[in-house]
């Protein structure tokens, strides 16, 4: 009587590398090319184990005097009956036996059309289009935001450096994808990174205008931080989706945690840098028409009159920081 079983070859961490449907016995497993199942593992013997059926139609594994032996857990075995889901270790691989009617897990449903979106990112036209848009936006921002004459050579070098930076970032993720998923997905990594840069650039430009028009620089700073966390989370999720088979929920949690940590570290570093003494004034310069401001701003007369009260506050604060003897001398002077 025939029996149909499935033999799964697993790696050292339990991931399935191969599946073999077996409908006739005996079956020999090893590294030699005359085996029924050929193993790509240098620590597996040329003829390592043999699977056969006993009178009760149970699958029996027999070690063929292999050099490194066959193990079930920590026990070295010579012959063993294999019930459902029994795993044997041979070399640096594992062999799992399952019946043909084994109940598999339900199909996972992609949420929010993730599959369609990710497939769109793999299109070559999207990478080329977004790259041209990014270069155009960055060059226009560099031209209109400069206070000096910009030569054509500077534009060319800026574009070259941008392309090199994008390629290095996407290339690093592509190598990770090649290691974990056996494919590079270079177009997807490139498109994801370029789209994130475009979104951030447009948002930062819009928030800069908002801060200038409404005199809301403090609000703009925190809005930029929030946008950076959101866009960076989406970017990391996209990269991780092509590097891992984990669920979308787990990858989303990892992406948000990484993005929040990176932005938080950046905020702390900026805060520490701003607290250090500097001879340079700490303010932003906007190269925009003052007539576009909707919020009320100080006239020159009001600004200079406010300097008197500002000077009193600064002198008082300076006296409080000086030692007692120095402050008394300053008062006498």
XYZ file of C-alpha atoms in Angstrom:
333
model
C 0.000 0.000 0.000
C 1.343 3.419 -0.929
C 1.695 6.287 1.512
C 2.140 9.949 0.574
C 4.212 12.099 2.930
C 6.025 15.429 2.762
C 9.637 15.801 3.855
C 10.653 19.352 4.784
C 14.289 20.444 4.896
C 14.855 23.182 7.481
C 17.833 25.388 8.225
C 19.375 25.725 11.686
C 16.806 28.285 12.850
C 13.821 26.247 11.642
C 13.017 28.035 8.368
C 11.835 25.812 5.529
C 14.344 25.580 2.682
C 12.819 22.742 0.642
C 9.710 20.535 0.512
C 9.664 17.088 -1.107
C 6.501 15.073 -1.780
C 7.265 11.379 -1.343
C 4.935 8.647 -2.641
C 7.309 5.663 -2.780
C 9.752 4.156 -0.313
C 12.507 3.676 0.685
C 13.900 7.218 0.364
C 17.553 8.009 0.881
C 18.749 11.443 2.001
C 22.320 12.689 1.732
C 24.773 14.889 -0.093
C 25.582 12.492 -2.954
C 23.828 12.955 -6.302
C 22.422 9.407 -6.334
C 20.111 10.156 -3.377
C 16.379 10.700 -3.659
C 16.720 13.960 -1.682
C 20.027 15.770 -2.169
C 21.158 17.983 0.735
C 23.278 21.098 0.238
C 25.044 20.855 3.596
C 28.759 20.071 3.937
C 28.173 18.452 7.337
C 25.732 15.885 5.915
C 27.220 12.553 4.823
C 26.966 11.412 1.194
C 24.389 8.800 2.320
C 23.097 10.018 5.676
C 19.656 8.567 6.488
C 17.046 6.368 4.862
C 13.274 6.606 5.272
C 11.211 3.455 4.939
C 7.779 2.092 5.920
C 7.162 -0.591 8.519
C 4.240 -3.029 8.539
C 2.007 -0.443 10.219
C 2.846 2.061 7.438
C 4.755 4.252 9.865
C 7.752 6.150 8.498
C 10.984 4.873 10.002
C 14.263 6.835 9.809
C 17.489 4.826 9.829
C 20.944 6.364 10.125
C 23.327 5.018 7.454
C 26.453 5.161 9.634
C 26.880 8.860 8.959
C 30.008 10.657 10.151
C 28.220 13.319 12.224
C 25.265 11.175 13.228
C 21.497 11.753 13.329
C 19.894 13.378 16.356
C 16.431 13.724 17.780
C 16.766 16.606 20.197
C 19.970 15.865 22.094
C 19.708 12.094 21.616
C 21.736 10.386 18.919
C 19.611 7.768 17.195
C 20.196 4.871 14.833
C 16.569 4.097 14.028
C 13.401 5.960 14.970
C 9.717 5.932 14.036
C 8.658 9.379 12.779
C 5.241 10.564 13.892
C 3.713 13.815 12.627
C 5.993 16.896 13.025
C 8.958 14.868 14.309
C 12.237 16.732 13.577
C 15.619 15.102 13.053
C 18.944 16.977 13.014
C 21.466 15.964 10.382
C 24.599 18.048 9.906
C 23.634 21.729 10.131
C 20.142 21.051 8.798
C 16.905 19.557 10.057
C 14.421 17.152 8.489
C 10.722 17.290 9.380
C 8.130 14.676 8.449
C 4.494 15.600 7.771
C 1.493 13.729 6.407
C 0.019 14.831 3.085
C -3.232 15.801 4.847
C -1.431 18.062 7.328
C -3.642 21.025 8.244
C -1.888 24.230 7.177
C -2.472 27.655 8.729
C -5.076 29.989 7.166
C -3.988 32.309 4.388
C -2.868 35.703 5.661
C -4.836 38.633 4.299
C -2.834 41.695 3.340
C -4.188 44.815 5.061
C -4.741 48.173 3.314
C -3.629 46.864 -0.065
C -0.026 46.541 1.053
C 0.808 43.997 -1.630
C -0.416 46.191 -4.496
C 1.453 49.198 -3.110
C 4.705 47.303 -2.707
C 4.434 45.890 -6.214
C 4.059 49.428 -7.528
C 7.317 50.379 -5.828
C 9.101 47.696 -7.840
C 8.272 49.364 -11.170
C 11.388 50.865 -12.871
C 9.430 53.855 -14.227
C 8.516 54.934 -10.687
C 12.160 55.022 -9.620
C 13.222 57.078 -12.662
C 10.309 59.521 -12.347
C 10.696 60.108 -8.630
C 14.458 60.550 -8.959
C 14.012 63.267 -11.596
C 11.382 64.985 -9.441
C 13.643 64.866 -6.380
C 16.625 66.299 -8.249
C 14.459 69.064 -9.687
C 13.005 70.005 -6.311
C 16.370 70.015 -4.546
C 18.078 72.042 -7.277
C 15.287 74.629 -7.337
C 15.414 74.910 -3.555
C 19.180 75.356 -3.687
C 18.884 78.021 -6.388
C 16.064 80.097 -4.889
C 17.306 79.707 -1.324
C 20.888 80.824 -1.976
C 22.281 84.238 -1.017
C 25.093 84.136 -3.585
C 25.561 83.247 -7.222
C 25.450 79.499 -7.822
C 27.534 78.176 -10.698
C 26.441 75.366 -12.991
C 29.249 73.177 -11.656
C 27.792 73.394 -8.158
C 24.412 72.209 -9.439
C 26.039 69.293 -11.243
C 28.067 68.212 -8.209
C 25.019 68.579 -5.972
C 22.994 66.296 -8.282
C 25.830 63.755 -8.452
C 26.215 63.669 -4.672
C 22.466 63.231 -4.308
C 22.366 60.284 -6.710
C 25.334 58.664 -4.955
C 23.688 59.090 -1.546
C 20.402 57.598 -2.744
C 22.211 54.665 -4.370
C 24.275 53.939 -1.237
C 21.213 53.962 1.047
C 19.101 51.783 -1.256
C 22.057 49.534 -2.045
C 22.632 48.768 1.631
C 19.003 47.701 2.052
C 19.158 45.729 -1.198
C 22.083 43.711 0.157
C 20.091 42.938 3.300
C 17.156 41.829 1.121
C 19.468 39.611 -0.898
C 20.688 37.945 2.286
C 17.278 37.471 3.917
C 14.892 37.134 0.933
C 17.342 36.033 -1.810
C 16.385 38.982 -4.034
C 17.761 42.513 -4.209
C 14.509 44.501 -4.760
C 16.712 47.456 -5.738
C 13.959 49.362 -7.552
C 11.649 49.113 -4.559
C 14.273 50.354 -2.105
C 15.213 53.218 -4.424
C 11.599 54.292 -4.973
C 10.777 54.100 -1.268
C 13.702 56.286 -0.260
C 13.165 58.846 -3.026
C 9.434 59.140 -2.286
C 10.209 59.686 1.403
C 12.713 62.415 0.518
C 10.172 64.129 -1.771
C 7.441 64.061 0.876
C 9.781 65.396 3.562
C 11.128 68.110 1.273
C 7.653 69.330 0.346
C 6.480 69.248 3.953
C 9.545 71.097 5.261
C 9.122 73.736 2.563
C 5.434 74.171 3.388
C 6.117 74.324 7.119
C 8.853 76.914 6.554
C 6.402 79.112 4.701
C 3.840 78.581 7.451
C 6.347 79.605 10.113
C 7.389 82.664 8.128
C 3.888 83.875 7.269
C 2.397 83.341 10.723
C 5.567 83.815 12.837
C 5.203 80.305 14.258
C 8.773 78.995 14.220
C 8.334 77.014 17.467
C 5.282 75.212 16.106
C 7.078 74.505 12.837
C 9.962 72.810 14.622
C 7.704 70.299 16.365
C 5.583 69.803 13.263
C 8.758 68.876 11.390
C 9.713 66.392 14.105
C 6.293 64.723 13.915
C 6.408 64.563 10.118
C 9.913 63.123 10.273
C 8.748 60.322 12.579
C 5.768 59.486 10.338
C 7.696 59.496 7.055
C 10.702 57.693 8.525
C 8.392 55.032 9.984
C 6.785 54.483 6.586
C 10.221 54.326 4.916
C 11.590 51.808 7.403
C 8.430 49.706 7.123
C 8.843 49.598 3.345
C 12.490 48.547 3.623
C 11.754 45.946 6.294
C 8.840 44.533 4.275
C 11.321 43.576 1.557
C 13.799 42.174 4.078
C 11.539 40.133 6.350
C 8.596 37.746 6.237
C 7.237 38.975 9.577
C 3.673 40.260 9.866
C 2.783 43.829 8.942
C 1.853 44.599 12.538
C 5.224 43.495 13.887
C 7.129 45.365 11.195
C 5.047 48.496 11.849
C 5.889 48.404 15.553
C 9.591 47.950 14.785
C 9.565 50.768 12.211
C 7.815 53.241 14.531
C 10.121 52.341 17.425
C 13.238 52.817 15.297
C 11.988 56.082 13.784
C 11.015 57.491 17.171
C 14.355 56.521 18.662
C 16.352 58.085 15.829
C 14.384 61.334 15.912
C 14.581 61.426 19.711
C 18.361 61.051 19.627
C 18.537 63.820 17.045
C 16.448 66.127 19.247
C 18.675 65.461 22.258
C 21.841 66.120 20.244
C 20.403 69.371 18.897
C 19.335 70.428 22.389
C 22.820 69.732 23.769
C 24.416 71.657 20.920
C 22.119 74.665 21.371
C 22.933 74.817 25.087
C 26.621 75.248 24.369
C 27.999 78.782 24.243
C 28.398 80.109 20.733
C 29.572 83.408 19.309
C 27.180 82.953 16.372
C 23.566 84.133 16.721
C 21.088 81.256 16.842
C 18.268 82.288 14.506
C 16.947 81.289 11.119
C 17.281 83.508 8.068
C 14.371 83.515 5.623
C 14.945 84.669 2.052
C 11.328 85.678 1.456
C 9.324 88.829 0.836
C 8.227 90.528 4.064
C 4.927 91.548 2.449
C 3.823 87.912 2.559
C 3.718 87.869 6.351
C 0.186 87.829 7.727
C 1.110 88.002 11.399
C 1.966 91.350 12.911
C 5.696 92.017 13.245
C 7.615 94.713 15.080
C 8.455 97.966 13.398
C 12.095 99.127 13.611
C 11.212 101.761 16.251
C 9.440 99.193 18.416
C 12.330 96.761 18.075
C 14.995 99.235 19.186
C 12.878 100.478 22.086
C 12.467 96.905 23.270
C 16.267 96.513 23.373
C 16.401 98.729 26.485
C 14.264 96.376 28.555
C 16.058 93.391 27.011
C 19.413 94.844 28.104
C 18.170 95.227 31.678
C 17.076 91.602 31.772
C 20.401 90.401 30.363
C 22.442 92.523 32.810
C 20.428 91.236 35.739
C 20.909 87.642 34.652
C 24.637 88.228 34.192
C 24.989 89.652 37.709
C 23.248 86.603 39.172
C 25.719 84.249 37.475
C 28.849 86.127 38.605
C 30.537 85.352 41.966
C 29.598 87.672 44.815
C 32.914 89.600 44.772
C 32.837 90.061 40.998
C 29.221 91.196 41.037
C 29.927 93.809 43.729
C 32.825 95.144 41.680
C 30.594 95.300 38.616
C 27.981 97.273 40.568
C 30.639 99.674 41.820
C 31.850 100.244 38.289
